[in-house]
Amino acid sequence: MKKSLLLSVFGLFAVLNLSAQIPSVKIQDINSREFDTKDMVDGKTPAVITFWSVKCRPCIAEMNILNDCFEDWQEEMDFRVIAVSCDDSRFNSKAKSMIGGNSWENFIHLFDINGDFKRAMNFSYEPQVFVIDPNGKIVYSHSGENPGIEEEVFEALKEASL
Amino acid sequence: MKKIISIIACCILSLSAFAQDAYVVWSHKVEKVEKDLYKVIFSAKIKEGYHSYSIKDEISATEFLDCSVTGGKLEGEVIETLKAIPYPDGSLCYEGEMEYVQLIRLKAAEALYSGTIYTDACKKGEGCHSEYYDFEISLKSR
C-alpha cells in the first residue's frame, strides 16, 4: 500500500514535469546578448534543448550524436537544436571555442552562466535533454548518459511535430 | 485528516529524495616543509559509485581556478599525490578519494591562500555533476 502510494506520488511528479512549459529566464546568446528562454518557443517547430558543459564527457558525446543526426532528421521535419552551456564565466570562452572546434554550428547556442535556467528546469545531472513541441510543452526529458538517445529524441520530435 | 497528513508526508518524502548530497567533499591541512615554505594538502572524498578526474585528464580535469596568495606566493604547480585510474575511454579518474598538494612560500608573517577547485563528479550511466569548492586558507609563519 505504502509502496504504491509512493509510486503514485513519483508518477505524479514525472507527469507534471513532462507537461510543464519552458520558464522565462534571462540567459545569454552567442554574442553575449540577453536571451529570454521563453523565446525558445516559436509556435512553428519543435526543439531539442540539450544542456552541456565543457568538461562533461557524456555531454560532448551527446552533442556529437545530435550533430551527426541533424541533417538526416532535417530531411524529415523542421526542428531546432538549442544547446545550452551550463558553464560559468570562467569556462565561457572555452565553451564558445568548442562550438567551432566540434562543428556544432547547426545548433542555436545559449549560455546559462549563472545557472538560473538549469535551476528553473530543476535538474542536476548533465547531459540533460528536453524535447519541446512548437507551443513549448515538454514532451520528452532525459537526465544523464543515454546510449540510445538519438532514437528516443527522434521519436519525440516526430510526435511533437504532428 | 489522517489521509491529508499522509499525503503531505509522502510529498515531503518524495521531495527529499530529489535533494542532492555533496558528491565531492573537500578538506585541507597545512604542513611546514622548511623555513617559510608550507604545503597545503587538499583531500577529497568522492561519493560512493561516483568518480572524479585527475588534474592530468585531457577533457574533464579537476582544476584549481583563480588561485592567489596575499603575503606569499605559489611555489610551483599543484601536484597530485595519489595514482589515478586509467578508464577504458582514456580518462584518468579517481574513485573514493583524491589528494592534491600546493606549496606556498610565505613573504610575510601571515598569508592568505584562496581560490576555487572545479571538479566533475560522474556516475556511469547517470551523467555528471559540476562542483565548485571555494577555499580561503590562512597561513601563519611558525
PDB file of C-alpha atoms in Angstrom:
ATOM      1  CA  MET A   1       0.000   0.000   0.000  1.00  0.00           C
ATOM      2  CA  LYS A   2       2.749   2.397   1.082  1.00  0.00           C
ATOM      3  CA  LYS A   3       4.823   1.392  -1.939  1.00  0.00           C
ATOM      4  CA  SER A   4       2.012   2.007  -4.389  1.00  0.00           C
ATOM      5  CA  LEU A   5       1.236   5.372  -2.768  1.00  0.00           C
ATOM      6  CA  LEU A   6       4.892   6.430  -3.107  1.00  0.00           C
ATOM      7  CA  LEU A   7       4.973   5.226  -6.713  1.00  0.00           C
ATOM      8  CA  SER A   8       1.852   7.245  -7.434  1.00  0.00           C
ATOM      9  CA  VAL A   9       3.462  10.388  -5.989  1.00  0.00           C
ATOM     10  CA  PHE A  10       6.635   9.828  -8.069  1.00  0.00           C
ATOM     11  CA  GLY A  11       4.467   9.207 -11.134  1.00  0.00           C
ATOM     12  CA  LEU A  12       2.601  12.427 -10.487  1.00  0.00           C
ATOM     13  CA  PHE A  13       5.908  14.344 -10.375  1.00  0.00           C
ATOM     14  CA  ALA A  14       7.004  12.755 -13.664  1.00  0.00           C
ATOM     15  CA  VAL A  15       3.729  13.671 -15.389  1.00  0.00           C
ATOM     16  CA  LEU A  16       3.880  17.225 -14.007  1.00  0.00           C
ATOM     17  CA  ASN A  17       7.460  17.564 -15.295  1.00  0.00           C
ATOM     18  CA  LEU A  18       6.549  16.356 -18.789  1.00  0.00           C
ATOM     19  CA  SER A  19       3.525  18.586 -19.132  1.00  0.00           C
ATOM     20  CA  ALA A  20       5.492  21.630 -17.968  1.00  0.00           C
ATOM     21  CA  GLN A  21       6.306  24.620 -20.123  1.00  0.00           C
ATOM     22  CA  ILE A  22       9.616  26.378 -20.669  1.00  0.00           C
ATOM     23  CA  PRO A  23      10.028  29.050 -17.973  1.00  0.00           C
ATOM     24  CA  SER A  24      11.068  32.616 -18.688  1.00  0.00           C
ATOM     25  CA  VAL A  25      14.696  33.074 -17.604  1.00  0.00           C
ATOM     26  CA  LYS A  26      17.259  35.590 -18.864  1.00  0.00           C
ATOM     27  CA  ILE A  27      20.413  33.930 -20.206  1.00  0.00           C
ATOM     28  CA  GLN A  28      22.909  34.881 -22.964  1.00  0.00           C
ATOM     29  CA  ASP A  29      23.185  34.158 -26.666  1.00  0.00           C
ATOM     30  CA  ILE A  30      26.425  33.505 -28.574  1.00  0.00           C
ATOM     31  CA  ASN A  31      27.025  37.268 -28.876  1.00  0.00           C
ATOM     32  CA  SER A  32      26.613  37.722 -25.090  1.00  0.00           C
ATOM     33  CA  ARG A  33      23.267  39.461 -25.630  1.00  0.00           C
ATOM     34  CA  GLU A  34      20.384  38.790 -23.263  1.00  0.00           C
ATOM     35  CA  PHE A  35      18.068  35.974 -24.343  1.00  0.00           C
ATOM     36  CA  ASP A  36      14.738  35.176 -22.709  1.00  0.00           C
ATOM     37  CA  THR A  37      14.265  31.400 -22.627  1.00  0.00           C
ATOM     38  CA  LYS A  38      10.545  31.764 -23.374  1.00  0.00           C
ATOM     39  CA  ASP A  39      11.700  32.811 -26.874  1.00  0.00           C
ATOM     40  CA  MET A  40      12.811  29.207 -27.441  1.00  0.00           C
ATOM     41  CA  VAL A  41       9.157  28.659 -28.297  1.00  0.00           C
ATOM     42  CA  ASP A  42       8.483  29.792 -31.886  1.00  0.00           C
ATOM     43  CA  GLY A  43       4.970  28.381 -32.342  1.00  0.00           C
ATOM     44  CA  LYS A  44       6.075  26.577 -35.541  1.00  0.00           C
ATOM     45  CA  THR A  45       8.751  23.974 -34.885  1.00  0.00           C
ATOM     46  CA  PRO A  46       9.652  21.562 -32.091  1.00  0.00           C
ATOM     47  CA  ALA A  47      13.081  21.838 -30.489  1.00  0.00           C
ATOM     48  CA  VAL A  48      15.649  19.689 -28.735  1.00  0.00           C
ATOM     49  CA  ILE A  49      17.098  21.531 -25.751  1.00  0.00           C
ATOM     50  CA  THR A  50      20.354  19.973 -24.654  1.00  0.00           C
ATOM     51  CA  PHE A  51      22.330  21.120 -21.614  1.00  0.00           C
ATOM     52  CA  TRP A  52      26.073  20.577 -21.721  1.00  0.00           C
ATOM     53  CA  SER A  53      29.338  21.747 -20.169  1.00  0.00           C
ATOM     54  CA  VAL A  54      32.899  21.814 -21.456  1.00  0.00           C
ATOM     55  CA  LYS A  55      34.255  19.173 -19.083  1.00  0.00           C
ATOM     56  CA  CYS A  56      31.334  16.759 -19.297  1.00  0.00           C
ATOM     57  CA  ARG A  57      32.428  13.815 -21.473  1.00  0.00           C
ATOM     58  CA  PRO A  58      28.943  12.299 -21.962  1.00  0.00           C
ATOM     59  CA  CYS A  59      27.589  15.768 -22.863  1.00  0.00           C
ATOM     60  CA  ILE A  60      30.171  16.196 -25.619  1.00  0.00           C
ATOM     61  CA  ALA A  61      29.414  12.691 -26.913  1.00  0.00           C
ATOM     62  CA  GLU A  62      25.703  13.502 -26.943  1.00  0.00           C
ATOM     63  CA  MET A  63      26.227  16.830 -28.744  1.00  0.00           C
ATOM     64  CA  ASN A  64      28.220  14.981 -31.417  1.00  0.00           C
ATOM     65  CA  ILE A  65      25.450  12.377 -31.821  1.00  0.00           C
ATOM     66  CA  LEU A  66      22.816  15.103 -32.258  1.00  0.00           C
ATOM     67  CA  ASN A  67      25.098  16.897 -34.717  1.00  0.00           C
ATOM     68  CA  ASP A  68      25.593  13.710 -36.756  1.00  0.00           C
ATOM     69  CA  CYS A  69      21.822  13.146 -36.921  1.00  0.00           C
ATOM     70  CA  PHE A  70      20.863  16.777 -37.561  1.00  0.00           C
ATOM     71  CA  GLU A  71      20.903  16.865 -41.372  1.00  0.00           C
ATOM     72  CA  ASP A  72      19.197  13.468 -41.807  1.00  0.00           C
ATOM     73  CA  TRP A  73      16.432  14.464 -39.408  1.00  0.00           C
ATOM     74  CA  GLN A  74      16.017  17.834 -41.126  1.00  0.00           C
ATOM     75  CA  GLU A  75      15.049  15.954 -44.306  1.00  0.00           C
ATOM     76  CA  GLU A  76      12.069  14.507 -42.439  1.00  0.00           C
ATOM     77  CA  MET A  77      10.929  17.502 -40.390  1.00  0.00           C
ATOM     78  CA  ASP A  78      11.741  21.049 -39.447  1.00  0.00           C
ATOM     79  CA  PHE A  79      13.148  21.352 -35.921  1.00  0.00           C
ATOM     80  CA  ARG A  80      15.819  23.177 -33.942  1.00  0.00           C
ATOM     81  CA  VAL A  81      18.559  22.058 -31.582  1.00  0.00           C
ATOM     82  CA  ILE A  82      19.155  24.537 -28.769  1.00  0.00           C
ATOM     83  CA  ALA A  83      22.399  23.809 -26.915  1.00  0.00           C
ATOM     84  CA  VAL A  84      22.629  25.457 -23.510  1.00  0.00           C
ATOM     85  CA  SER A  85      26.078  25.644 -21.960  1.00  0.00           C
ATOM     86  CA  CYS A  86      25.916  25.315 -18.162  1.00  0.00           C
ATOM     87  CA  ASP A  87      29.471  26.580 -17.712  1.00  0.00           C
ATOM     88  CA  ASP A  88      30.089  29.598 -15.540  1.00  0.00           C
ATOM     89  CA  SER A  89      32.001  32.684 -16.744  1.00  0.00           C
ATOM     90  CA  ARG A  90      35.365  31.011 -16.146  1.00  0.00           C
ATOM     91  CA  PHE A  91      34.674  28.398 -18.813  1.00  0.00           C
ATOM     92  CA  ASN A  92      32.521  30.532 -21.121  1.00  0.00           C
ATOM     93  CA  SER A  93      35.258  31.315 -23.656  1.00  0.00           C
ATOM     94  CA  LYS A  94      36.266  27.647 -23.763  1.00  0.00           C
ATOM     95  CA  ALA A  95      32.621  26.702 -24.406  1.00  0.00           C
ATOM     96  CA  LYS A  96      32.495  29.139 -27.321  1.00  0.00           C
ATOM     97  CA  SER A  97      35.731  27.822 -28.800  1.00  0.00           C
ATOM     98  CA  MET A  98      34.486  24.225 -28.529  1.00  0.00           C
ATOM     99  CA  ILE A  99      31.430  25.082 -30.637  1.00  0.00           C
ATOM    100  CA  GLY A 100      33.623  25.899 -33.638  1.00  0.00           C
ATOM    101  CA  GLY A 101      36.119  23.159 -32.855  1.00  0.00           C
ATOM    102  CA  ASN A 102      33.415  20.485 -32.917  1.00  0.00           C
ATOM    103  CA  SER A 103      31.458  21.946 -35.865  1.00  0.00           C
ATOM    104  CA  TRP A 104      28.295  22.394 -33.809  1.00  0.00           C
ATOM    105  CA  GLU A 105      27.260  25.387 -35.922  1.00  0.00           C
ATOM    106  CA  ASN A 106      23.890  23.760 -36.801  1.00  0.00           C
ATOM    107  CA  PHE A 107      22.726  24.409 -33.242  1.00  0.00           C
ATOM    108  CA  ILE A 108      21.414  27.559 -31.592  1.00  0.00           C
ATOM    109  CA  HIS A 109      23.863  28.208 -28.747  1.00  0.00           C
ATOM    110  CA  LEU A 110      22.895  29.766 -25.425  1.00  0.00           C
ATOM    111  CA  PHE A 111      24.854  30.272 -22.209  1.00  0.00           C
ATOM    112  CA  ASP A 112      23.395  29.801 -18.746  1.00  0.00           C
ATOM    113  CA  ILE A 113      26.364  31.398 -16.974  1.00  0.00           C
ATOM    114  CA  ASN A 114      24.657  31.844 -13.596  1.00  0.00           C
ATOM    115  CA  GLY A 115      22.840  28.506 -13.688  1.00  0.00           C
ATOM    116  CA  ASP A 116      19.430  30.228 -13.433  1.00  0.00           C
ATOM    117  CA  PHE A 117      17.848  28.314 -16.307  1.00  0.00           C
ATOM    118  CA  LYS A 118      19.229  24.995 -15.034  1.00  0.00           C
ATOM    119  CA  ARG A 119      17.678  25.695 -11.630  1.00  0.00           C
ATOM    120  CA  ALA A 120      14.366  26.668 -13.210  1.00  0.00           C
ATOM    121  CA  MET A 121      14.340  23.423 -15.213  1.00  0.00           C
ATOM    122  CA  ASN A 122      15.025  21.539 -11.984  1.00  0.00           C
ATOM    123  CA  PHE A 123      17.745  19.019 -12.835  1.00  0.00           C
ATOM    124  CA  SER A 124      21.247  18.400 -11.528  1.00  0.00           C
ATOM    125  CA  TYR A 125      22.895  15.918 -13.886  1.00  0.00           C
ATOM    126  CA  GLU A 126      24.377  16.656 -17.277  1.00  0.00           C
ATOM    127  CA  PRO A 127      23.778  15.818 -20.025  1.00  0.00           C
ATOM    128  CA  GLN A 128      20.111  16.739 -19.807  1.00  0.00           C
ATOM    129  CA  VAL A 129      17.858  16.715 -22.847  1.00  0.00           C
ATOM    130  CA  PHE A 130      14.332  18.039 -23.314  1.00  0.00           C
ATOM    131  CA  VAL A 131      12.163  17.987 -26.409  1.00  0.00           C
ATOM    132  CA  ILE A 132       9.512  20.683 -26.637  1.00  0.00           C
ATOM    133  CA  ASP A 133       6.623  20.905 -29.053  1.00  0.00           C
ATOM    134  CA  PRO A 134       6.008  24.092 -31.096  1.00  0.00           C
ATOM    135  CA  ASN A 135       3.993  25.536 -28.194  1.00  0.00           C
ATOM    136  CA  GLY A 136       6.731  24.952 -25.638  1.00  0.00           C
ATOM    137  CA  LYS A 137       5.236  21.930 -23.917  1.00  0.00           C
ATOM    138  CA  ILE A 138       7.899  19.491 -22.730  1.00  0.00           C
ATOM    139  CA  VAL A 139       7.173  16.153 -24.420  1.00  0.00           C
ATOM    140  CA  TYR A 140      10.427  14.325 -23.605  1.00  0.00           C
ATOM    141  CA  SER A 141      13.017  14.595 -20.878  1.00  0.00           C
ATOM    142  CA  HIS A 142      16.118  12.570 -20.106  1.00  0.00           C
ATOM    143  CA  SER A 143      18.799  13.124 -17.495  1.00  0.00           C
ATOM    144  CA  GLY A 144      22.290  11.619 -17.680  1.00  0.00           C
ATOM    145  CA  GLU A 145      24.011   9.327 -20.150  1.00  0.00           C
ATOM    146  CA  ASN A 146      21.801   7.573 -22.660  1.00  0.00           C
ATOM    147  CA  PRO A 147      23.406   5.407 -25.349  1.00  0.00           C
ATOM    148  CA  GLY A 148      20.130   5.243 -27.320  1.00  0.00           C
ATOM    149  CA  ILE A 149      19.383   8.956 -27.086  1.00  0.00           C
ATOM    150  CA  GLU A 150      19.091   9.574 -30.826  1.00  0.00           C
ATOM    151  CA  GLU A 151      16.228   7.096 -31.288  1.00  0.00           C
ATOM    152  CA  GLU A 152      14.261   8.470 -28.336  1.00  0.00           C
ATOM    153  CA  VAL A 153      14.805  12.103 -29.344  1.00  0.00           C
ATOM    154  CA  PHE A 154      13.877  11.388 -32.968  1.00  0.00           C
ATOM    155  CA  GLU A 155      10.626   9.716 -31.916  1.00  0.00           C
ATOM    156  CA  ALA A 156       9.824  12.592 -29.552  1.00  0.00           C
ATOM    157  CA  LEU A 157      10.500  15.151 -32.290  1.00  0.00           C
ATOM    158  CA  LYS A 158       8.245  13.307 -34.746  1.00  0.00           C
ATOM    159  CA  GLU A 159       5.484  13.186 -32.169  1.00  0.00           C
ATOM    160  CA  ALA A 160       5.961  16.845 -31.279  1.00  0.00           C
ATOM    161  CA  SER A 161       5.824  17.996 -34.875  1.00  0.00           C
ATOM    162  CA  LEU A 162       2.483  16.295 -35.604  1.00  0.00           C
TER     163      LEU A 162
ATOM    164  CA  MET B   1      -7.497  14.471   8.298  1.00  0.00           C
ATOM    165  CA  LYS B   2      -5.206  11.438   8.645  1.00  0.00           C
ATOM    166  CA  LYS B   3      -5.309  10.995   4.867  1.00  0.00           C
ATOM    167  CA  ILE B   4      -4.309  14.602   4.245  1.00  0.00           C
ATOM    168  CA  ILE B   5      -1.381  14.327   6.667  1.00  0.00           C
ATOM    169  CA  SER B   6      -0.237  11.070   5.000  1.00  0.00           C
ATOM    170  CA  ILE B   7      -0.383  12.636   1.534  1.00  0.00           C
ATOM    171  CA  ILE B   8       1.591  15.698   2.699  1.00  0.00           C
ATOM    172  CA  ALA B   9       4.155  13.422   4.393  1.00  0.00           C
ATOM    173  CA  CYS B  10       4.510  11.381   1.198  1.00  0.00           C
ATOM    174  CA  CYS B  11       5.038  14.559  -0.850  1.00  0.00           C
ATOM    175  CA  ILE B  12       7.748  15.769   1.575  1.00  0.00           C
ATOM    176  CA  LEU B  13       9.440  12.333   1.464  1.00  0.00           C
ATOM    177  CA  SER B  14       9.351  12.345  -2.326  1.00  0.00           C
ATOM    178  CA  LEU B  15      10.834  15.853  -2.464  1.00  0.00           C
ATOM    179  CA  SER B  16      13.609  14.898  -0.063  1.00  0.00           C
ATOM    180  CA  ALA B  17      14.510  12.013  -2.399  1.00  0.00           C
ATOM    181  CA  PHE B  18      15.313  14.654  -5.048  1.00  0.00           C
ATOM    182  CA  ALA B  19      17.590  16.575  -2.665  1.00  0.00           C
ATOM    183  CA  GLN B  20      21.294  16.255  -3.508  1.00  0.00           C
ATOM    184  CA  ASP B  21      24.149  15.436  -1.166  1.00  0.00           C
ATOM    185  CA  ALA B  22      27.627  16.718  -1.982  1.00  0.00           C
ATOM    186  CA  TYR B  23      29.330  14.460  -4.483  1.00  0.00           C
ATOM    187  CA  VAL B  24      32.861  15.554  -3.607  1.00  0.00           C
ATOM    188  CA  VAL B  25      33.657  16.714  -0.066  1.00  0.00           C
ATOM    189  CA  TRP B  26      36.881  18.694   0.300  1.00  0.00           C
ATOM    190  CA  SER B  27      39.064  19.245   3.345  1.00  0.00           C
ATOM    191  CA  HIS B  28      42.581  20.590   3.765  1.00  0.00           C
ATOM    192  CA  LYS B  29      45.522  20.665   6.156  1.00  0.00           C
ATOM    193  CA  VAL B  30      48.727  22.697   6.265  1.00  0.00           C
ATOM    194  CA  GLU B  31      52.197  21.250   6.949  1.00  0.00           C
ATOM    195  CA  LYS B  32      55.501  23.099   7.371  1.00  0.00           C
ATOM    196  CA  VAL B  33      58.188  21.926   4.922  1.00  0.00           C
ATOM    197  CA  GLU B  34      61.020  24.283   5.840  1.00  0.00           C
ATOM    198  CA  LYS B  35      61.504  27.913   6.884  1.00  0.00           C
ATOM    199  CA  ASP B  36      58.732  29.960   5.189  1.00  0.00           C
ATOM    200  CA  LEU B  37      57.713  27.022   2.972  1.00  0.00           C
ATOM    201  CA  TYR B  38      54.405  25.308   3.656  1.00  0.00           C
ATOM    202  CA  LYS B  39      52.393  22.691   1.875  1.00  0.00           C
ATOM    203  CA  VAL B  40      48.638  22.757   1.676  1.00  0.00           C
ATOM    204  CA  ILE B  41      47.174  19.287   1.240  1.00  0.00           C
ATOM    205  CA  PHE B  42      43.675  19.124  -0.248  1.00  0.00           C
ATOM    206  CA  SER B  43      41.821  15.853   0.281  1.00  0.00           C
ATOM    207  CA  ALA B  44      38.565  14.956  -1.397  1.00  0.00           C
ATOM    208  CA  LYS B  45      36.112  12.227  -0.535  1.00  0.00           C
ATOM    209  CA  ILE B  46      34.169  11.155  -3.599  1.00  0.00           C
ATOM    210  CA  LYS B  47      30.660   9.821  -3.113  1.00  0.00           C
ATOM    211  CA  GLU B  48      30.377   6.050  -3.484  1.00  0.00           C
ATOM    212  CA  GLY B  49      29.620   4.948  -7.023  1.00  0.00           C
ATOM    213  CA  TYR B  50      30.972   8.198  -8.498  1.00  0.00           C
ATOM    214  CA  HIS B  51      34.324   9.075  -9.976  1.00  0.00           C
ATOM    215  CA  SER B  52      36.154  12.350 -10.402  1.00  0.00           C
ATOM    216  CA  TYR B  53      39.014  13.320 -12.682  1.00  0.00           C
ATOM    217  CA  SER B  54      42.756  13.803 -12.313  1.00  0.00           C
ATOM    218  CA  ILE B  55      44.283  17.232 -12.948  1.00  0.00           C
ATOM    219  CA  LYS B  56      46.061  15.483 -15.845  1.00  0.00           C
ATOM    220  CA  ASP B  57      42.869  14.340 -17.580  1.00  0.00           C
ATOM    221  CA  GLU B  58      42.568  15.764 -21.102  1.00  0.00           C
ATOM    222  CA  ILE B  59      38.873  16.715 -21.083  1.00  0.00           C
ATOM    223  CA  SER B  60      37.374  16.656 -17.604  1.00  0.00           C
ATOM    224  CA  ALA B  61      40.371  17.624 -15.448  1.00  0.00           C
ATOM    225  CA  THR B  62      39.903  18.862 -11.904  1.00  0.00           C
ATOM    226  CA  GLU B  63      41.162  22.458 -11.954  1.00  0.00           C
ATOM    227  CA  PHE B  64      42.414  24.961  -9.418  1.00  0.00           C
ATOM    228  CA  LEU B  65      40.951  28.275 -10.543  1.00  0.00           C
ATOM    229  CA  ASP B  66      41.719  31.905  -9.657  1.00  0.00           C
ATOM    230  CA  CYS B  67      44.336  30.942  -7.085  1.00  0.00           C
ATOM    231  CA  SER B  68      46.210  33.749  -5.354  1.00  0.00           C
ATOM    232  CA  VAL B  69      48.318  34.266  -2.245  1.00  0.00           C
ATOM    233  CA  THR B  70      48.324  37.509  -0.307  1.00  0.00           C
ATOM    234  CA  GLY B  71      51.523  37.741   1.745  1.00  0.00           C
ATOM    235  CA  GLY B  72      53.199  34.902  -0.131  1.00  0.00           C
ATOM    236  CA  LYS B  73      53.484  33.137  -3.475  1.00  0.00           C
ATOM    237  CA  LEU B  74      52.639  29.831  -5.089  1.00  0.00           C
ATOM    238  CA  GLU B  75      55.728  27.652  -5.275  1.00  0.00           C
ATOM    239  CA  GLY B  76      55.352  25.538  -8.400  1.00  0.00           C
ATOM    240  CA  GLU B  77      52.084  23.989  -9.555  1.00  0.00           C
ATOM    241  CA  VAL B  78      49.502  21.811  -7.871  1.00  0.00           C
ATOM    242  CA  ILE B  79      50.575  18.178  -7.836  1.00  0.00           C
ATOM    243  CA  GLU B  80      48.548  15.041  -7.196  1.00  0.00           C
ATOM    244  CA  THR B  81      49.827  12.516  -4.730  1.00  0.00           C
ATOM    245  CA  LEU B  82      47.614   9.513  -5.471  1.00  0.00           C
ATOM    246  CA  LYS B  83      47.613   7.381  -8.590  1.00  0.00           C
ATOM    247  CA  ALA B  84      44.719   7.968 -10.961  1.00  0.00           C
ATOM    248  CA  ILE B  85      42.896   5.016 -12.521  1.00  0.00           C
ATOM    249  CA  PRO B  86      43.039   4.890 -16.321  1.00  0.00           C
ATOM    250  CA  TYR B  87      39.496   4.247 -17.615  1.00  0.00           C
ATOM    251  CA  PRO B  88      38.781   2.447 -20.921  1.00  0.00           C
ATOM    252  CA  ASP B  89      37.599   5.729 -22.503  1.00  0.00           C
ATOM    253  CA  GLY B  90      41.082   7.196 -21.969  1.00  0.00           C
ATOM    254  CA  SER B  91      40.159   9.339 -18.962  1.00  0.00           C
ATOM    255  CA  LEU B  92      42.195   9.466 -15.747  1.00  0.00           C
ATOM    256  CA  CYS B  93      39.922   9.059 -12.768  1.00  0.00           C
ATOM    257  CA  TYR B  94      39.733   8.746  -9.020  1.00  0.00           C
ATOM    258  CA  GLU B  95      37.233   6.734  -7.052  1.00  0.00           C
ATOM    259  CA  GLY B  96      36.784   7.130  -3.309  1.00  0.00           C
ATOM    260  CA  GLU B  97      39.383   9.827  -2.709  1.00  0.00           C
ATOM    261  CA  MET B  98      41.869  12.140  -4.339  1.00  0.00           C
ATOM    262  CA  GLU B  99      44.588  14.374  -2.950  1.00  0.00           C
ATOM    263  CA  TYR B 100      46.383  17.460  -4.245  1.00  0.00           C
ATOM    264  CA  VAL B 101      49.279  19.462  -2.831  1.00  0.00           C
ATOM    265  CA  GLN B 102      50.293  23.094  -3.360  1.00  0.00           C
ATOM    266  CA  LEU B 103      53.477  24.565  -1.920  1.00  0.00           C
ATOM    267  CA  ILE B 104      53.276  28.144  -0.642  1.00  0.00           C
ATOM    268  CA  ARG B 105      56.258  30.392   0.127  1.00  0.00           C
ATOM    269  CA  LEU B 106      55.450  32.990   2.792  1.00  0.00           C
ATOM    270  CA  LYS B 107      56.748  36.519   2.272  1.00  0.00           C
ATOM    271  CA  ALA B 108      55.157  37.904   5.427  1.00  0.00           C
ATOM    272  CA  ALA B 109      54.282  36.624   8.900  1.00  0.00           C
ATOM    273  CA  GLU B 110      50.829  35.748   7.637  1.00  0.00           C
ATOM    274  CA  ALA B 111      49.447  34.796   4.230  1.00  0.00           C
ATOM    275  CA  LEU B 112      46.054  34.096   2.724  1.00  0.00           C
ATOM    276  CA  TYR B 113      45.792  31.453   0.013  1.00  0.00           C
ATOM    277  CA  SER B 114      42.490  31.489  -1.859  1.00  0.00           C
ATOM    278  CA  GLY B 115      40.939  30.006  -4.960  1.00  0.00           C
ATOM    279  CA  THR B 116      38.345  27.598  -6.294  1.00  0.00           C
ATOM    280  CA  ILE B 117      38.576  23.929  -7.112  1.00  0.00           C
ATOM    281  CA  TYR B 118      36.434  22.807 -10.007  1.00  0.00           C
ATOM    282  CA  THR B 119      35.651  19.131 -10.285  1.00  0.00           C
ATOM    283  CA  ASP B 120      33.180  16.921 -12.097  1.00  0.00           C
ATOM    284  CA  ALA B 121      31.615  14.025 -10.211  1.00  0.00           C
ATOM    285  CA  CYS B 122      30.266  11.447 -12.642  1.00  0.00           C
ATOM    286  CA  LYS B 123      28.465   8.145 -12.392  1.00  0.00           C
ATOM    287  CA  LYS B 124      28.455   5.638 -15.227  1.00  0.00           C
ATOM    288  CA  GLY B 125      25.009   5.540 -16.779  1.00  0.00           C
ATOM    289  CA  GLU B 126      23.799   8.678 -14.992  1.00  0.00           C
ATOM    290  CA  GLY B 127      25.938  11.616 -16.002  1.00  0.00           C
ATOM    291  CA  CYS B 128      27.988  14.331 -14.379  1.00  0.00           C
ATOM    292  CA  HIS B 129      27.578  16.960 -11.727  1.00  0.00           C
ATOM    293  CA  SER B 130      29.891  20.003 -11.741  1.00  0.00           C
ATOM    294  CA  GLU B 131      31.112  21.235  -8.380  1.00  0.00           C
ATOM    295  CA  TYR B 132      32.949  24.380  -7.307  1.00  0.00           C
ATOM    296  CA  TYR B 133      34.716  24.470  -3.963  1.00  0.00           C
ATOM    297  CA  ASP B 134      35.829  27.939  -2.831  1.00  0.00           C
ATOM    298  CA  PHE B 135      38.637  27.992  -0.278  1.00  0.00           C
ATOM    299  CA  GLU B 136      40.441  30.588   1.803  1.00  0.00           C
ATOM    300  CA  ILE B 137      43.332  29.277   3.866  1.00  0.00           C
ATOM    301  CA  SER B 138      45.218  31.339   6.395  1.00  0.00           C
ATOM    302  CA  LEU B 139      48.932  30.526   6.780  1.00  0.00           C
ATOM    303  CA  LYS B 140      50.974  31.807   9.703  1.00  0.00           C
ATOM    304  CA  SER B 141      54.750  31.689   9.961  1.00  0.00           C
ATOM    305  CA  ARG B 142      55.779  29.382  12.821  1.00  0.00           C
TER     306      ARG B 142
END
